[in-house]
Tab-separated table of C-alpha atoms and ligand atoms in Angstrom:
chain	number	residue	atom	x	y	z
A	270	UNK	CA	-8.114	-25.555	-7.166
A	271	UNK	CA	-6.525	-22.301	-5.525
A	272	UNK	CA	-9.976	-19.737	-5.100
A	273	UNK	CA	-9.343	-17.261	-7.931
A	274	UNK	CA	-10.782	-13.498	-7.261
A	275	UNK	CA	-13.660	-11.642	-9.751
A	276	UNK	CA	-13.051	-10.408	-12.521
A	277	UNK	CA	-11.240	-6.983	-13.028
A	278	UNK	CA	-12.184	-4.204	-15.991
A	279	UNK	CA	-8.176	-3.347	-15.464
A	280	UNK	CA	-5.440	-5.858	-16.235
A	281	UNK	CA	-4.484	-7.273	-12.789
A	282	UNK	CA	-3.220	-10.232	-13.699
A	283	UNK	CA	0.653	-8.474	-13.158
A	284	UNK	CA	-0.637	-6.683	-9.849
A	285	UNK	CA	-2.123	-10.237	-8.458
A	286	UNK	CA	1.807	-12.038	-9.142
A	287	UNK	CA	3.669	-9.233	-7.938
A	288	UNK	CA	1.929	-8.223	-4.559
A	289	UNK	CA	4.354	-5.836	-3.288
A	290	UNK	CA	4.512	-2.346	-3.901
A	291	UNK	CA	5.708	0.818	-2.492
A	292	UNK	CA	3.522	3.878	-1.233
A	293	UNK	CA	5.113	7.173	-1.377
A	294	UNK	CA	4.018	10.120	0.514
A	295	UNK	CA	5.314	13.464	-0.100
A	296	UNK	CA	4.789	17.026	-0.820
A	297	UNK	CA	4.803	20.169	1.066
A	298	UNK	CA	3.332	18.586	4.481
A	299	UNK	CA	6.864	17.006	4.787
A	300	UNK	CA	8.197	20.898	5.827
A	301	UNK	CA	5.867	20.399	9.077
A	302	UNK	CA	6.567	16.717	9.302
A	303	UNK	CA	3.833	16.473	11.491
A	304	UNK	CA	1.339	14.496	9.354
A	305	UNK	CA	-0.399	14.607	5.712
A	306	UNK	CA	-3.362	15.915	7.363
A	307	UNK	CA	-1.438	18.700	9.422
A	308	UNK	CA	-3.579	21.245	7.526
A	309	UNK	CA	-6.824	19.712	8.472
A	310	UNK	CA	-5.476	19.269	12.008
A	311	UNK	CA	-4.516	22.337	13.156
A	312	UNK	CA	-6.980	24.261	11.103
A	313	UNK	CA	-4.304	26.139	9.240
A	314	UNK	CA	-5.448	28.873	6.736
A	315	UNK	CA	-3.783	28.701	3.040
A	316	UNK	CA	-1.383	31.996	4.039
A	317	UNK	CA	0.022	30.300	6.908
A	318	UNK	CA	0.557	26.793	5.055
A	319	UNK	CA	2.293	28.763	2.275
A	320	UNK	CA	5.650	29.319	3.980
A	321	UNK	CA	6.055	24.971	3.381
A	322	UNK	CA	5.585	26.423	-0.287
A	323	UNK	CA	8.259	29.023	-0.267
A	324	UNK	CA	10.309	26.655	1.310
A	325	UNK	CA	10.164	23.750	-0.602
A	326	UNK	CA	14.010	22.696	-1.345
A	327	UNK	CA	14.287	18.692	-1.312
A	328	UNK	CA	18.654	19.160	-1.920
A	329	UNK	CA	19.153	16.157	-1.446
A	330	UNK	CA	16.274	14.608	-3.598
A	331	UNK	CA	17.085	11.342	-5.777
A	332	UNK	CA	15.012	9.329	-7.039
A	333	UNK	CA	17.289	6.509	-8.386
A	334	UNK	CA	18.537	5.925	-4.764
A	335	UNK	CA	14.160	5.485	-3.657
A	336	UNK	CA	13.797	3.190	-6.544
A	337	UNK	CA	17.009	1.207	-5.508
A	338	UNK	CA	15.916	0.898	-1.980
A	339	UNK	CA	12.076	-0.552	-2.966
A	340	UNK	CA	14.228	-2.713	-5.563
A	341	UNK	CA	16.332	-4.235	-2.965
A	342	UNK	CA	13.111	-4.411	-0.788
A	343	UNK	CA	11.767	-7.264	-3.315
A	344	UNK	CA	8.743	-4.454	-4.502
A	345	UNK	CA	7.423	-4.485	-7.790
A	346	UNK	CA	5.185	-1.306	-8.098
A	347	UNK	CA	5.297	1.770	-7.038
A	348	UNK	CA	2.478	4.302	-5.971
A	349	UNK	CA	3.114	8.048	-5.568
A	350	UNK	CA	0.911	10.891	-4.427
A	351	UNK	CA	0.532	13.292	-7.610
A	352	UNK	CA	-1.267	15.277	-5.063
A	353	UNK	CA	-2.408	14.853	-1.586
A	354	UNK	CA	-5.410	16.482	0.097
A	355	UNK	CA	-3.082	19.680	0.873
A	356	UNK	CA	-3.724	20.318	-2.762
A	357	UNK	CA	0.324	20.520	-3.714
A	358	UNK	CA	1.201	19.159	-6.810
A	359	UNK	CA	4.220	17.370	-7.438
A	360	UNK	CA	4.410	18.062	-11.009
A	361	UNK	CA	4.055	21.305	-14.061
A	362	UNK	CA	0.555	21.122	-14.217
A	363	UNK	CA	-1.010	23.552	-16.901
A	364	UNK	CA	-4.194	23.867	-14.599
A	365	UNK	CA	-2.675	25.390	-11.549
A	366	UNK	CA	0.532	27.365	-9.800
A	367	UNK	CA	0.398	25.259	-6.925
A	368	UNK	CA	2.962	23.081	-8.197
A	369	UNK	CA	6.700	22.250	-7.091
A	370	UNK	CA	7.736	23.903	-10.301
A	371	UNK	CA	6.796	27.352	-8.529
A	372	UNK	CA	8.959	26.457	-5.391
A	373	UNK	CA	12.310	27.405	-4.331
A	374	UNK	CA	13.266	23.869	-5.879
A	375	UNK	CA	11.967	25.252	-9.503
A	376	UNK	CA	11.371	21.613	-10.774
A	377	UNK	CA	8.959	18.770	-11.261
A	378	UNK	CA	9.301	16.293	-9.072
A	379	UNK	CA	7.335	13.472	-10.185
A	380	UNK	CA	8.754	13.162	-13.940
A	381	UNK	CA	12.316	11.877	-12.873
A	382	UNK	CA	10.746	9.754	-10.032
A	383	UNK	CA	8.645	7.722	-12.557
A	384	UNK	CA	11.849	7.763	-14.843
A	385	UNK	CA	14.179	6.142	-12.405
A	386	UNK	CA	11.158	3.468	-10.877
A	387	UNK	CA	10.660	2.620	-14.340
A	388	UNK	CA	14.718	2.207	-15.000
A	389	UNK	CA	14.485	-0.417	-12.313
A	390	UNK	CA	11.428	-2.045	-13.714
A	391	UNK	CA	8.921	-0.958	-11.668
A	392	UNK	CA	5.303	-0.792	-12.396
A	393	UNK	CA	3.757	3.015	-11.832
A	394	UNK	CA	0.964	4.475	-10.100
A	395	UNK	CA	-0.452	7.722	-9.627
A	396	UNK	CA	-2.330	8.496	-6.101
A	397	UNK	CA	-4.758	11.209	-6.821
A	398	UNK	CA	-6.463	13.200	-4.149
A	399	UNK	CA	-9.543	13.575	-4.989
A	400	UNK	CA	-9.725	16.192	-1.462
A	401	UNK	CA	-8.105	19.941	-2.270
A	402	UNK	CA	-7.890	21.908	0.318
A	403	UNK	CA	-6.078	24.476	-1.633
A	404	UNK	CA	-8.371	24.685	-4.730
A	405	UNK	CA	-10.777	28.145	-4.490
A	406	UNK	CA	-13.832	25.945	-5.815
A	407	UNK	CA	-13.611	23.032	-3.669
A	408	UNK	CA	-16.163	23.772	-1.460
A	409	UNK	CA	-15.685	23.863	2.681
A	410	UNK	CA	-16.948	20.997	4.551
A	411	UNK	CA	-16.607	19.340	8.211
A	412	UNK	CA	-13.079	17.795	6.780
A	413	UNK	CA	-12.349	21.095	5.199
A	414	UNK	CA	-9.233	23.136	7.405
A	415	UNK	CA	-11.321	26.027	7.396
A	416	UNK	CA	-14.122	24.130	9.053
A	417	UNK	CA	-14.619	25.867	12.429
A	418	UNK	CA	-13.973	29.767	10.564
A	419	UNK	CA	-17.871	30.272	10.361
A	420	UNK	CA	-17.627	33.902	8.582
A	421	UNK	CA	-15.342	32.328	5.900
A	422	UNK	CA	-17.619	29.822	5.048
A	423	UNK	CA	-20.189	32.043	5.409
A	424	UNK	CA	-18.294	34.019	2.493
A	425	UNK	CA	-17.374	31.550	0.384
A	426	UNK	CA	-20.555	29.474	0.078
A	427	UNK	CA	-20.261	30.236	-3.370
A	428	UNK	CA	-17.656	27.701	-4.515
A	429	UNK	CA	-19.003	25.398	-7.324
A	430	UNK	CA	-17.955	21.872	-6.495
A	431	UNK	CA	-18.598	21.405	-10.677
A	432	UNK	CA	-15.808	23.919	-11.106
A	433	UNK	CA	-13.483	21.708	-8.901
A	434	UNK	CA	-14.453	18.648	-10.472
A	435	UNK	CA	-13.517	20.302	-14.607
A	436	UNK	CA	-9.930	20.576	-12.793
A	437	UNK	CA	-10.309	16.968	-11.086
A	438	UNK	CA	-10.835	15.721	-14.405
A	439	UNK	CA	-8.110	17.921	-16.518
A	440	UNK	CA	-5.098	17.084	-14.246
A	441	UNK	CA	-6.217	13.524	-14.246
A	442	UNK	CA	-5.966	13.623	-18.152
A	443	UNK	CA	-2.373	15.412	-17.586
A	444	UNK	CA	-1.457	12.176	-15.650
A	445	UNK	CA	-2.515	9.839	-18.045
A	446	UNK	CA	-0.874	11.653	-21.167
A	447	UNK	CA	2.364	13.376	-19.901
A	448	UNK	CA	4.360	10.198	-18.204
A	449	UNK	CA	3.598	7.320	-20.596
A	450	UNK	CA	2.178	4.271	-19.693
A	451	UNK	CA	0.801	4.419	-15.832
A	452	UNK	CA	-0.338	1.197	-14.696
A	453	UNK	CA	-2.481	2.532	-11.230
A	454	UNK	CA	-4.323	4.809	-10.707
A	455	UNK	CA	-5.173	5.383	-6.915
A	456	UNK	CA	-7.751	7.720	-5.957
A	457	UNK	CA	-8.755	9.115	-2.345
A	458	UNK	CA	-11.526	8.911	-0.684
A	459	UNK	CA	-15.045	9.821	-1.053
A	460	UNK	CA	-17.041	10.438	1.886
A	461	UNK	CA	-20.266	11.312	0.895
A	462	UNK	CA	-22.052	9.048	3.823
A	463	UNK	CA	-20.536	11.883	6.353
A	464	UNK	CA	-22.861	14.484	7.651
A	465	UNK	CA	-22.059	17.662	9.552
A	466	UNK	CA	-25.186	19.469	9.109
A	467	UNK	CA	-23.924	22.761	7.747
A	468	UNK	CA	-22.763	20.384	5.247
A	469	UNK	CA	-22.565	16.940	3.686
A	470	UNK	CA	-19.633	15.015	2.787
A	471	UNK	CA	-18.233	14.136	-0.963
A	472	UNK	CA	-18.659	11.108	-3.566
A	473	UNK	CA	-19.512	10.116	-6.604
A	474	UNK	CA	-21.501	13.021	-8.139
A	475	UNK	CA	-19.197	16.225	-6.466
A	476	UNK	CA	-16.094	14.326	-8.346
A	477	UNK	CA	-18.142	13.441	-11.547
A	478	UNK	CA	-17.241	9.728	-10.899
A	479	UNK	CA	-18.440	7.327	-13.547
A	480	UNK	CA	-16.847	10.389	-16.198
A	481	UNK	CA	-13.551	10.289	-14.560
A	482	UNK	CA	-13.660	6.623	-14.786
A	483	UNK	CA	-14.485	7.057	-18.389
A	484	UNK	CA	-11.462	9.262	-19.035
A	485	UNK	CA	-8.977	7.098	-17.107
A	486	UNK	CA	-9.660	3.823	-19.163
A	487	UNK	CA	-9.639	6.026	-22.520
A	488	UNK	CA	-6.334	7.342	-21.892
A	489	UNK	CA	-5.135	4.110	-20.526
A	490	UNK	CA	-6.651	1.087	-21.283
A	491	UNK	CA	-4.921	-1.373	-19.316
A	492	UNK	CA	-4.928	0.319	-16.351
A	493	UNK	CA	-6.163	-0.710	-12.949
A	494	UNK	CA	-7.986	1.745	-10.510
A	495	UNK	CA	-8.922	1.357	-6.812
A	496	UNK	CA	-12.314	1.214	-5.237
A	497	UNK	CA	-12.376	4.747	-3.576
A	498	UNK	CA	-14.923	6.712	-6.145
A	499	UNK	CA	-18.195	5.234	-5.171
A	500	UNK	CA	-18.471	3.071	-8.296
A	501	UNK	CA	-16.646	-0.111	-7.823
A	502	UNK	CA	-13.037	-0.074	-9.256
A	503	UNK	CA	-10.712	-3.423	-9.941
A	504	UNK	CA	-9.663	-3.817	-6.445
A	505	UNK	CA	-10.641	-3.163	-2.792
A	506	UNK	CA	-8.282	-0.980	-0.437
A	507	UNK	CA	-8.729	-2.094	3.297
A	508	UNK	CA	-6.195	0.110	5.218
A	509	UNK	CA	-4.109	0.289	8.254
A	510	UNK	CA	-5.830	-2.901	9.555
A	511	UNK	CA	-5.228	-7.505	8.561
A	512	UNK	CA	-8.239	-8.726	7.331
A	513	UNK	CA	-9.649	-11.862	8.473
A	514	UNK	CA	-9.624	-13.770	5.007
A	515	UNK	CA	-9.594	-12.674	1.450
A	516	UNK	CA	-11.809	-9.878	0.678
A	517	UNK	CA	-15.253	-10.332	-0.722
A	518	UNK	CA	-17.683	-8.004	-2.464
A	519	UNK	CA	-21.194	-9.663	-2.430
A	520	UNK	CA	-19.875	-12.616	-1.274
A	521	UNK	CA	-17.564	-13.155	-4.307
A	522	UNK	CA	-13.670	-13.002	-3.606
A	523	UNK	CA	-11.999	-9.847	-5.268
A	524	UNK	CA	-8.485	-8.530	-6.198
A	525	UNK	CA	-7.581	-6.775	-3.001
A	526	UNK	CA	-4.110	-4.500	-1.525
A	527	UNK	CA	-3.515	-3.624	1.859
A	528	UNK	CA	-2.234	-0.034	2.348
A	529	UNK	CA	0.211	-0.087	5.592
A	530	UNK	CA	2.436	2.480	6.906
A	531	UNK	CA	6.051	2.159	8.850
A	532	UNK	CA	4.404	4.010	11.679
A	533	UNK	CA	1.336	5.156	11.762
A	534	UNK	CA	1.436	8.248	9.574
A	535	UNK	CA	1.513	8.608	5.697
A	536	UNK	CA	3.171	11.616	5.450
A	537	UNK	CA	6.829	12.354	7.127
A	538	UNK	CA	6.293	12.685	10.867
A	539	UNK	CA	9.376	13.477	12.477
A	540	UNK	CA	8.546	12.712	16.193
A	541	UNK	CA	6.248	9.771	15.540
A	542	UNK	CA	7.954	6.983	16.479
A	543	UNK	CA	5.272	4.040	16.671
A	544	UNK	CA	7.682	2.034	14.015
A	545	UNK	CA	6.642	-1.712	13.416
A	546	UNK	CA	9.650	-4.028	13.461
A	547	UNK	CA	11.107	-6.051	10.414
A	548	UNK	CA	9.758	-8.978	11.794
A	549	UNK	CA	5.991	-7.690	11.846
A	550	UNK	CA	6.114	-5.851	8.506
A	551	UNK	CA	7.350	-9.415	6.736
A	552	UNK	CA	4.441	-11.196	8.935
A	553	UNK	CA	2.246	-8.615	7.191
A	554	UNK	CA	3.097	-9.230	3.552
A	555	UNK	CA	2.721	-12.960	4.392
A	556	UNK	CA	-0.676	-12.845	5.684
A	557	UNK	CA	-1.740	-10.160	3.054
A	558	UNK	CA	-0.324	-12.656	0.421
A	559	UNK	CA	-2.015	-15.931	2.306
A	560	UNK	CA	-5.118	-14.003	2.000
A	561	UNK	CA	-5.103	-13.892	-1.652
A	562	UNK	CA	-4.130	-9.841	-1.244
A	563	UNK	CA	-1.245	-7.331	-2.306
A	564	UNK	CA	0.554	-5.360	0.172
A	565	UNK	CA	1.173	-1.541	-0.639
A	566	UNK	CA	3.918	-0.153	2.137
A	567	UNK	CA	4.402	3.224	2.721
A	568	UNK	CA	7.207	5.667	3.252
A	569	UNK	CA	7.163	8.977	3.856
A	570	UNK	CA	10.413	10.622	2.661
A	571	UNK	CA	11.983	14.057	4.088
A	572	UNK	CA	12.026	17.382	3.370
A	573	UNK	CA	15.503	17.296	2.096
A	574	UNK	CA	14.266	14.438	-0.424
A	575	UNK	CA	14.965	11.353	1.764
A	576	UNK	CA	14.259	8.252	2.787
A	577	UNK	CA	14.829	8.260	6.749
A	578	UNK	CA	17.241	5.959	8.419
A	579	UNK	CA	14.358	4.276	9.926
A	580	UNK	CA	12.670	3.397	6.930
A	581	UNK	CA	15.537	2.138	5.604
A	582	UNK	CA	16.443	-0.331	7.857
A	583	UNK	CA	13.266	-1.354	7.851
A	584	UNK	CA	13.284	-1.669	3.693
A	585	UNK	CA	16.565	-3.580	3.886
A	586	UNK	CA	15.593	-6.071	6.435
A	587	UNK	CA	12.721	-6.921	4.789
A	588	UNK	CA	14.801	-7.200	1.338
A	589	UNK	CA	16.794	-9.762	3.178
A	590	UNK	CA	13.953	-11.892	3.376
A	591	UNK	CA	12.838	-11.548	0.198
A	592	UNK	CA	16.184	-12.269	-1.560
A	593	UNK	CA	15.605	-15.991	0.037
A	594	UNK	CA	12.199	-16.176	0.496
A	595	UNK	CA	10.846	-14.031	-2.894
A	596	UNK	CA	9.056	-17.404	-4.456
A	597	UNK	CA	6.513	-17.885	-1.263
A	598	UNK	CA	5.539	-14.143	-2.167
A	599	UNK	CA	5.795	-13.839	-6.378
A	600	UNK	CA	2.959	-15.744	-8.241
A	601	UNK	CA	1.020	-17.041	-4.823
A	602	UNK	CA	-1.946	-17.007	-3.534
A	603	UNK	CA	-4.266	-18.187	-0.898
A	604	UNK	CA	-4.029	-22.073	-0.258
A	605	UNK	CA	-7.060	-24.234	0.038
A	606	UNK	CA	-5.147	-26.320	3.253
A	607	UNK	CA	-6.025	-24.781	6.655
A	608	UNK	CA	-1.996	-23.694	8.368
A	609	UNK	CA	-1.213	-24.678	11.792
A	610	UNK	CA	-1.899	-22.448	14.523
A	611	UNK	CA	0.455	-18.873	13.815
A	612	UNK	CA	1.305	-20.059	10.284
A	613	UNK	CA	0.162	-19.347	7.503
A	614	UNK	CA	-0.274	-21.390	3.691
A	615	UNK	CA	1.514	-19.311	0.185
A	616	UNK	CA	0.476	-21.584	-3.169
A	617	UNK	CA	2.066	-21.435	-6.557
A	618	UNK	CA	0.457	-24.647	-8.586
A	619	UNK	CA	2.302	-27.331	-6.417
A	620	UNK	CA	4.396	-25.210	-4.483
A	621	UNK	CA	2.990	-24.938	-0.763
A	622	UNK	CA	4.675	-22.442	1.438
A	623	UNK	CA	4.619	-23.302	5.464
A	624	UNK	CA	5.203	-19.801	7.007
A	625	UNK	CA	5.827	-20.307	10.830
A	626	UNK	CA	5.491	-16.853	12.741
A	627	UNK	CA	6.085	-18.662	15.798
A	628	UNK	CA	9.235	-21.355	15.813
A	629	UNK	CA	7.146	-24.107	17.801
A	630	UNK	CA	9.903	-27.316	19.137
A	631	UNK	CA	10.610	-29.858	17.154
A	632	UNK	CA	7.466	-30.671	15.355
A	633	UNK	CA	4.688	-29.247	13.380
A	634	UNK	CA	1.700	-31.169	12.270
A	635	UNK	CA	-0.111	-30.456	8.949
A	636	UNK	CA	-3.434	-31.583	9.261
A	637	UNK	CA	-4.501	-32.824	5.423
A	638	UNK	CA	-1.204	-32.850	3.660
A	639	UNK	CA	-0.749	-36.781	4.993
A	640	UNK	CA	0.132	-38.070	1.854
A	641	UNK	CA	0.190	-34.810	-0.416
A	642	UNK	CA	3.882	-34.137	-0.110
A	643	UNK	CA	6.829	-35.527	-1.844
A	644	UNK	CA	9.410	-33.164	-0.563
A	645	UNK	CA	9.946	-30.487	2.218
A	646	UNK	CA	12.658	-28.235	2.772
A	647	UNK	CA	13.524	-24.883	4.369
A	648	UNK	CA	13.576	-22.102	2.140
A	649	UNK	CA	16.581	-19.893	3.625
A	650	UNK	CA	19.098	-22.426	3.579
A	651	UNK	CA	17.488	-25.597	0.816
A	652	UNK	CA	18.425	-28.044	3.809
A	653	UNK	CA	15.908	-31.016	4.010
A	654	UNK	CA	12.946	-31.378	6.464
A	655	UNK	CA	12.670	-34.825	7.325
A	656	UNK	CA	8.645	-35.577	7.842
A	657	UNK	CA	6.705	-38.481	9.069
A	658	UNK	CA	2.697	-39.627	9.246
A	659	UNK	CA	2.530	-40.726	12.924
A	660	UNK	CA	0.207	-44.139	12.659
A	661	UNK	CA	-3.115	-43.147	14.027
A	662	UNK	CA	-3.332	-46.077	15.868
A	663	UNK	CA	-0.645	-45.397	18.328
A	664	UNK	CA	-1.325	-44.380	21.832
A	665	UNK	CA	0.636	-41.644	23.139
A	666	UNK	CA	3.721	-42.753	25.222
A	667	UNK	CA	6.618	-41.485	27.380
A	668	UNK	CA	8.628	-40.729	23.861
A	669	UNK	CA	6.098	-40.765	21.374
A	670	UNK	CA	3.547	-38.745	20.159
A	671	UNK	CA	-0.225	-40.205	18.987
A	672	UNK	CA	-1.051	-39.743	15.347
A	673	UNK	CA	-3.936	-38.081	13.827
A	674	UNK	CA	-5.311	-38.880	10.453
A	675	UNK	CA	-4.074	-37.667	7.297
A	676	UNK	CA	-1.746	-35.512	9.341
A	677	UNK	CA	2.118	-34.709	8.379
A	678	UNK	CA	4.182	-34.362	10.946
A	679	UNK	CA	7.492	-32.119	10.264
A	680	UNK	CA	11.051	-32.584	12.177
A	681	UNK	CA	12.298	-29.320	12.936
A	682	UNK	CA	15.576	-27.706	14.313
A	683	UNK	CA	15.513	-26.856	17.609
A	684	UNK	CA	16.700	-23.768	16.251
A	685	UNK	CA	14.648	-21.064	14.483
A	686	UNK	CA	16.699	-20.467	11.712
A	687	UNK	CA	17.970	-16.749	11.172
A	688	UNK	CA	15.308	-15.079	9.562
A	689	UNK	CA	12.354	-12.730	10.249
A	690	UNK	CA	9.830	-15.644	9.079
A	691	UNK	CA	10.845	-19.321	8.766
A	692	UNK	CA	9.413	-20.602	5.754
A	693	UNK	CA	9.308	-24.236	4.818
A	694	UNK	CA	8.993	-25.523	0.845
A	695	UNK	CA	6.277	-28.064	0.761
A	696	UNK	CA	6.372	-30.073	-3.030
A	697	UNK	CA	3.199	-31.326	-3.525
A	698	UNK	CA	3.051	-34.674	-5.657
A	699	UNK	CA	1.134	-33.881	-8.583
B	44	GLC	C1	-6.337	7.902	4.074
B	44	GLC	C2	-5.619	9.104	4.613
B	44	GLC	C3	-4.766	9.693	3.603
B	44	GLC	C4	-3.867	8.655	3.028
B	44	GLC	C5	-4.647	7.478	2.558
B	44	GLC	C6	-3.744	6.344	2.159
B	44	GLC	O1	-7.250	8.239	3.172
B	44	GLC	O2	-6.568	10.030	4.929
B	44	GLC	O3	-4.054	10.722	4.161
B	44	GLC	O4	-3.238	9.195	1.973
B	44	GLC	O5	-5.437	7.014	3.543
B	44	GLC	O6	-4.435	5.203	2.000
């Protein structure tokens, strides 16, 4: 019986089939393109961030061609930040004029970006900062921009954190009642455990968490929300790094998504070029997925509104292995059988999935599947795996191998076939 995870409060019985969304990263830090957290890392003050305000002008901003691009890419969701830490919102908020509406550009941004995911039947999700670094009440701390100005924090020790959180909780209402159903709801990060002296960091009670909890499963029931407020949430967020195995609270397996960037950086970041190859992105998604987990990938589009040529290769290559290999990904989970050395197991039901990360010659043994499979196959192409249990009892000899028990032993081409990750169909008899 495949190990099913705890319990959710939010519906994630669509999230746990589909397991492959899209992160998107933009707003005004895209002008710099050196970083989300450019603000925080070179201590800029709000007048010398605002000239990425007055020049906000994404031209060549379309949303259609994004959603087309995660489409192809075999993703299912999409997550997008509403607002980063930067404080910039993407959309006509009533609450503030920090907004792209104010920009040279003039318009919301985020209304015909969940209009043209949803036309291509995508699943949407808000990523929320719970951070401002923009916001007069959100009091300055050791993650704060303004950290090291010691007579400006001196003068505005007066910011009221309960201020901050009335607008946390009135834009997230905006979210959840101006752009129909939203299916995610991604908050970031609390940090309350930090300690600078001069000042503590934030959680739960700065952002008023169990309320804004409370307001996000009034105003939309179904919805699922990550684990960054301090209170739980319906599923863990382990980023930048593989777990080991499937992710456990308390010991008990839980519904979990790996965030991962193309290279290192959320935001656009022009001269980073630390890109992972097509190869090890599509490794990534399988071991996410044999893990029982979701992957969330990121890309950080332009200031002119695109995708870069980078991340599109990257998108297309691994859409080419989804278009064949799609059914080792949708619907699967973690498999009881232990893989092979660099393999890993997918599961659907009787569906086992035999991802090889490293073509090995000629044979691979599958300790435990002995007499479990009826069928085998290579997914890329449908052509037949021939397979054979190797009699225990014979010795080892100049051509043939010993057997092991309740081993199957697969024939393979000498030749890895074409694709990023060789995956071989296992039919389990019943
Ligand atoms: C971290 C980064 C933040 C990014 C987020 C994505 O919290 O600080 O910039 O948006 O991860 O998971």
């Amino acid at each position: 019986m495949p190990k099913l995870p705890e319990p959710s409060i939010g519906d994630t019985s669509w999230f746990v089939h589909d397991r492959f969304g899209l992160f998107i990263h933009w707003g005004i830090y895209a002008l710099p393109a050196r970083h989300e957290w450019v603000k925080h890392r070179e201590r800029i003050h709000d007048e010398d961030y605002q000239k990425y305000f007055d020049h906000f002008y994404p031209d060549l901003y379309d949303p259609t061609v994004w959603a087309r691009e995660a489409k192809n890419a075999g993703m299912k969701y999409f997550v997008v930040t509403s607002k980063h830490h930067d404080g910039f919102c993407l959309w006509d908020s009533a609450l503030t004029d920090y907004k792209a509406t104010n920009t040279p550009w003039g318009k919301d941004v985020l209304t015909p970006m969940v209009e043209a995911f949803r036309a291509e039947g995508f699943k949407v999700g808000f990523y929320h900062s719970l951070i401002d670094w923009h916001h007069p009440e959100f009091p300055i701390d050791g993650l704060h921009p303004l950290r090291d100005d010691v007579a400006l924090r001196e003068a505005q020790k007066h910011r009221d954190i309960r201020k901050y959180a009335e607008y946390l909780h009135g834009q997230t209402r905006e979210l959840l009642t101006q752009f129909g159903r939203i299916d995610i709801m991604w908050f970031d990060f609390s940090y309350s455990e930090r300690d600078w002296g001069w000042s503590k960091g934030k959680g739960k009670d700065d952002w008023r968490s169990e309320e804004l909890m409370a307001i996000v499963r009034e105003f939309q029931p179904g919805i699922i929300v990550n684990d960054r407020l301090e209170i739980g949430g319906d599923f863990k967020t382990p980023e930048q790094y593989q777990p080991r195995g499937w992710m456990e609270v308390n010991g008990k397996p839980v519904v979990w998504e790996a965030c991962q960037t193309l290279n290192g950086s959320w935001g656009y970041d022009r001269d980073n070029l630390d890109w992972k190859p097509v190869e090890m992105l599509v490794q990534m998604l399988v071991d996410t997925v044999s893990k029982g987990g979701n992957l969330l990938l990121n890309v950080g589009p332009n200031a002119r509104g695109e995708f870069e040529p980078k991340a599109i290769e990257r998108l297309r290559g691994i859409g080419e292995w989804m278009r064949l290999h799609g059914r080792s990904i949708y619907g699967c989970t973690a498999s009881d059988f232990t893989p092979p050395p660099d393999c890993r197991y997918t599961q659907n039901g009787n569906r086992l999935y035999l991802h090889l990360f490293s073509w090995p010659f000629r044979h691979v043994h599958l300790d435990g599947l002995g007499d479990r499979v009826e069928y085998a196959q290579l997914l890329n192409d449908g052509s037949e795996i021939k397979m054979r249990v190797i009699d225990p009892n014979q010795e080892a000899n100049l051509i043939f191998m010993s057997g092991t028990p309740g081993t199957l032993t697969l024939e393979l081409p000498v030749q890895k076939p074409p694709v990023a990750v060789p995956v071989i169909e296992l039919f389990l008899k019943e």
